[in-house]
Amino acid sequence: MSRSVDLNADMGESYGAWSKGDDAALLDIVTSANIACGFHAGDWDVMAETMAQAVAKGVGIGAHPGFPDLHGFGRQRMGFSHASLGNLVRYQIGAAQAMARAAGGEVRHLKLHGALANMCSEDEDMARACYSAAMSVAPDLIVMVLAGTAQQRAAEALGCKIACEIFADRAYNDDATLVDRALPGAVIHDPAIAAPRIADMVEAGAIIAESGTRIPTRIDTICLHGDTPTAVQIAGSVRDELQRRGLELRMFD
């Protein structure tokens, strides 16, 4: 078992007059940030502000591309050719790189969002299309993958640097994919449940599914969703529980 682990959060998801999540508070806790690129959420001003805050607080910056789905927050499944998917990813990485550099930072990792991520966790060819496109414009990016899924297999086949991710606030199926958000219990809101549950997984080196099935996996980073109402409380509880068990929170390499 590794004695250090990264803690990441999805953020930069406000849009115009619409506010989503408490990014400033999360950036005081997490070690990596996945910042929306304007397609599923976020806009140019939100991106710029979130990037600047991440740089100021020494938090690792990740591009968080999703489907062009502001209405559904990127959680509605969509169909694109692999060529178009590649351009979709390149476009959003380019925006993230520009905003990060303007803020004095760099994009160091990539993490797919929402329905795009879930579909790529099931379809290795789709994941490969997204990751090969990312490598074509930013070959040094670390690809954050849903541990134990087609995402990981695709990234490994391409020779990408990877960070294997598990979720503090989501329930798992027996194949390491996430329980559909439409089902009861798919999202974990209670910090008192989320923290010991995720610390148990890190200590076990395994995803623990809802059924109790253990899926051995490499674990480099733990995610929580910035739009969950209790996100800041979950982040603090996870940090405290990991540290109580002797684990250091540190940005992945």
Coordinates of C-alpha atoms in Angstrom, one line a residue:
M1 CA 0.0 0.0 0.0
S2 CA 1.3 3.5 -0.9
R3 CA 1.7 5.8 2.1
S4 CA 0.8 8.8 0.0
V5 CA -2.2 9.6 -2.2
D6 CA -3.5 12.6 -4.2
L7 CA -6.9 14.2 -3.5
N8 CA -8.6 15.8 -6.5
A9 CA -11.8 17.7 -7.1
D10 CA -13.8 18.7 -10.2
M11 CA -14.3 22.4 -10.2
G12 CA -14.5 25.6 -12.3
E13 CA -18.1 24.7 -13.0
S14 CA -19.8 28.0 -12.5
Y15 CA -21.1 29.8 -15.6
G16 CA -21.9 33.4 -16.0
A17 CA -24.3 34.4 -13.2
W18 CA -24.8 30.8 -12.2
S19 CA -22.6 29.7 -9.3
K20 CA -21.7 26.0 -8.7
G21 CA -19.6 24.7 -5.8
D22 CA -17.1 26.4 -3.4
D23 CA -13.9 26.2 -5.4
A24 CA -11.9 28.5 -3.1
A25 CA -12.6 26.3 -0.1
L26 CA -11.8 23.1 -2.0
L27 CA -8.5 24.5 -3.2
D28 CA -7.4 24.8 0.5
I29 CA -7.8 21.0 0.9
V30 CA -7.1 19.2 -2.4
T31 CA -3.8 18.6 -4.1
S32 CA -5.1 18.5 -7.7
A33 CA -8.0 20.3 -9.5
N34 CA -9.8 19.2 -12.6
I35 CA -11.0 22.4 -14.2
A36 CA -14.0 22.5 -16.6
C37 CA -13.2 23.7 -20.1
G38 CA -16.4 25.5 -21.0
F39 CA -18.3 22.7 -22.7
H40 CA -20.2 20.9 -19.9
A41 CA -19.7 23.8 -17.5
G42 CA -17.5 26.8 -16.9
D43 CA -16.7 29.8 -19.0
W44 CA -13.6 31.9 -19.9
D45 CA -13.8 34.1 -16.8
V46 CA -14.4 31.1 -14.4
M47 CA -11.6 29.2 -16.0
A48 CA -9.2 32.1 -15.6
E49 CA -10.1 32.7 -12.0
T50 CA -10.0 29.0 -11.0
M51 CA -6.6 28.6 -12.7
A52 CA -5.2 31.6 -10.9
Q53 CA -6.4 30.3 -7.5
A54 CA -5.0 26.9 -8.2
V55 CA -1.6 28.4 -9.1
A56 CA -1.6 30.6 -6.0
K57 CA -2.4 27.6 -3.7
G58 CA 0.1 25.2 -5.4
V59 CA -2.6 22.8 -6.6
G60 CA -2.0 20.7 -9.7
I61 CA -4.0 21.8 -12.7
G62 CA -5.9 19.4 -14.9
A63 CA -8.0 19.9 -18.0
H64 CA -11.5 18.4 -17.5
P65 CA -13.1 18.1 -21.0
G66 CA -16.7 17.0 -21.4
F67 CA -19.5 16.8 -23.9
P68 CA -21.0 20.0 -25.3
D69 CA -23.9 19.8 -22.9
L70 CA -24.4 22.8 -20.6
H71 CA -28.0 21.9 -20.2
G72 CA -27.3 18.5 -18.9
F73 CA -24.0 19.4 -17.1
G74 CA -22.2 16.9 -19.4
R75 CA -24.0 13.9 -17.9
Q76 CA -26.2 13.1 -21.0
R77 CA -24.7 10.5 -23.3
M78 CA -24.0 11.7 -26.8
G79 CA -22.8 10.1 -30.0
F80 CA -19.8 11.4 -32.0
S81 CA -17.4 9.8 -34.4
H82 CA -14.0 9.0 -33.0
A83 CA -12.4 11.8 -35.2
S84 CA -14.9 14.3 -33.8
L85 CA -14.3 13.1 -30.3
G86 CA -10.6 13.7 -30.8
N87 CA -11.2 17.3 -31.9
L88 CA -13.5 17.8 -29.0
V89 CA -10.8 16.9 -26.6
R90 CA -8.0 18.8 -28.4
Y91 CA -10.2 22.0 -28.4
Q92 CA -10.8 21.9 -24.7
I93 CA -7.2 21.1 -23.8
G94 CA -6.0 24.0 -25.9
A95 CA -8.3 26.4 -23.9
A96 CA -7.1 24.9 -20.6
Q97 CA -3.5 25.3 -21.6
A98 CA -3.9 28.9 -22.6
M99 CA -5.7 29.9 -19.4
A100 CA -3.2 28.0 -17.2
R101 CA -0.2 29.7 -18.8
A102 CA -1.8 33.1 -18.5
A103 CA -2.2 32.4 -14.8
G104 CA 1.5 31.4 -14.5
G105 CA 0.8 27.7 -14.4
E106 CA 0.7 24.6 -16.7
V107 CA -1.9 21.9 -17.3
R108 CA -0.3 18.7 -15.9
H109 CA -3.1 16.2 -16.3
L110 CA -6.2 15.3 -18.2
K111 CA -9.5 13.9 -16.8
L112 CA -12.6 13.2 -18.8
H113 CA -15.9 14.4 -17.4
G114 CA -19.3 12.9 -16.8
A115 CA -21.0 10.9 -19.6
L116 CA -17.9 11.1 -21.7
A117 CA -15.8 9.6 -19.0
N118 CA -18.4 6.9 -18.2
M119 CA -18.7 5.9 -21.9
C120 CA -14.9 5.7 -22.1
S121 CA -14.8 3.5 -19.0
E122 CA -16.9 1.0 -20.9
D123 CA -15.5 1.4 -24.5
E124 CA -11.7 1.0 -24.9
D125 CA -11.8 2.2 -28.5
M126 CA -13.6 5.4 -27.5
A127 CA -11.2 6.0 -24.7
R128 CA -8.2 5.4 -27.0
A129 CA -9.6 8.1 -29.4
C130 CA -9.8 10.6 -26.7
Y131 CA -6.4 9.9 -25.2
S132 CA -4.5 9.7 -28.5
A133 CA -6.0 13.1 -29.4
A134 CA -4.8 14.5 -26.1
M135 CA -1.3 13.1 -26.6
S136 CA -1.2 14.6 -30.1
V137 CA -1.3 18.1 -28.6
A138 CA 0.1 17.6 -25.1
P139 CA 2.3 14.4 -25.0
D140 CA 3.5 15.0 -21.5
L141 CA 0.1 15.1 -19.9
I142 CA -0.7 12.6 -17.1
V143 CA -4.0 10.8 -18.0
M144 CA -6.2 10.4 -14.9
V145 CA -8.2 7.2 -15.5
L146 CA -11.1 5.4 -13.8
A147 CA -9.1 2.6 -12.1
G148 CA -9.8 -0.9 -13.4
T149 CA -11.8 0.2 -16.4
A150 CA -11.4 0.5 -20.2
Q151 CA -10.0 3.9 -19.6
Q152 CA -7.0 2.4 -17.9
R153 CA -6.5 -0.3 -20.5
A154 CA -6.6 2.3 -23.3
A155 CA -4.2 4.7 -21.6
E156 CA -1.8 1.8 -20.9
A157 CA -2.0 0.5 -24.5
L158 CA -1.0 4.0 -25.7
G159 CA 1.9 4.2 -23.3
C160 CA 0.5 7.3 -21.5
K161 CA 1.6 8.3 -18.1
I162 CA -1.4 7.5 -15.9
A163 CA -2.9 8.3 -12.5
C164 CA -5.5 5.7 -11.3
E165 CA -8.5 7.3 -9.7
I166 CA -11.2 6.2 -7.3
F167 CA -14.2 8.2 -6.0
A168 CA -15.0 9.2 -2.5
D169 CA -18.5 10.2 -3.3
R170 CA -19.7 7.6 -5.8
A171 CA -20.8 3.9 -5.4
Y172 CA -19.3 1.2 -7.6
N173 CA -20.5 -1.7 -9.7
D174 CA -18.7 -5.1 -9.6
D175 CA -16.8 -4.2 -12.9
A176 CA -15.3 -1.0 -11.4
T177 CA -17.6 1.3 -13.2
L178 CA -19.7 3.8 -11.3
V179 CA -23.3 3.1 -10.3
D180 CA -25.7 5.1 -12.5
R181 CA -26.6 8.4 -10.9
A182 CA -30.3 7.7 -11.5
L183 CA -30.1 4.8 -9.0
P184 CA -30.5 5.2 -5.2
G185 CA -27.2 5.4 -3.3
A186 CA -25.1 6.2 -6.4
V187 CA -23.9 9.5 -4.9
I188 CA -22.6 9.5 -1.3
H189 CA -23.4 12.8 0.5
D190 CA -22.5 12.0 4.1
P191 CA -18.8 12.8 5.0
A192 CA -19.0 10.4 7.9
I193 CA -19.6 7.6 5.4
A194 CA -17.3 8.8 2.6
A195 CA -14.2 9.2 4.6
P196 CA -13.7 5.8 6.3
R197 CA -15.0 4.0 3.1
I198 CA -12.4 5.6 0.9
A199 CA -9.6 5.2 3.4
D200 CA -10.5 1.5 3.6
M201 CA -10.1 1.2 -0.2
V202 CA -6.7 2.9 -0.2
E203 CA -5.5 0.7 2.6
A204 CA -6.8 -2.4 0.9
G205 CA -5.5 -1.4 -2.5
A206 CA -8.9 -2.2 -4.0
I207 CA -12.2 -0.7 -5.1
I208 CA -14.9 -2.0 -2.8
A209 CA -18.2 -2.3 -4.8
E210 CA -21.7 -1.9 -3.4
S211 CA -21.9 -5.7 -3.3
G212 CA -18.8 -6.0 -1.1
T213 CA -16.7 -7.3 -4.0
R214 CA -13.1 -6.2 -3.8
I215 CA -11.4 -5.2 -7.1
P216 CA -7.6 -5.0 -6.6
T217 CA -6.3 -1.9 -8.3
R218 CA -3.5 0.7 -8.2
I219 CA -4.8 3.9 -6.5
D220 CA -3.0 7.2 -7.1
T221 CA -5.7 9.7 -6.5
I222 CA -9.1 10.1 -4.9
C223 CA -11.8 12.3 -6.5
L224 CA -14.8 14.1 -5.1
H225 CA -17.3 16.2 -7.2
G226 CA -17.3 19.9 -6.5
D227 CA -21.0 20.1 -7.3
T228 CA -21.9 17.8 -4.5
P229 CA -23.6 20.0 -1.8
T230 CA -21.3 18.5 0.9
A231 CA -18.2 18.5 -1.2
V232 CA -16.1 20.7 1.1
Q233 CA -17.1 18.7 4.2
I234 CA -16.3 15.4 2.4
A235 CA -12.9 16.7 1.3
G236 CA -12.0 17.7 4.8
S237 CA -13.2 14.5 6.3
V238 CA -11.3 12.4 3.7
R239 CA -8.2 14.4 4.3
D240 CA -8.4 14.0 8.1
E241 CA -9.2 10.3 7.9
L242 CA -6.3 9.6 5.6
Q243 CA -3.9 11.6 7.7
R244 CA -5.2 9.8 10.8
R245 CA -4.2 6.5 9.2
G246 CA -0.7 7.8 8.4
L247 CA -1.3 8.6 4.8
E248 CA 0.3 11.8 3.3
L249 CA -1.7 13.9 0.8
R250 CA 0.6 14.6 -2.1
M251 CA 0.2 15.5 -5.8
F252 CA 0.8 12.5 -8.0
D253 CA 3.9 12.4 -10.2

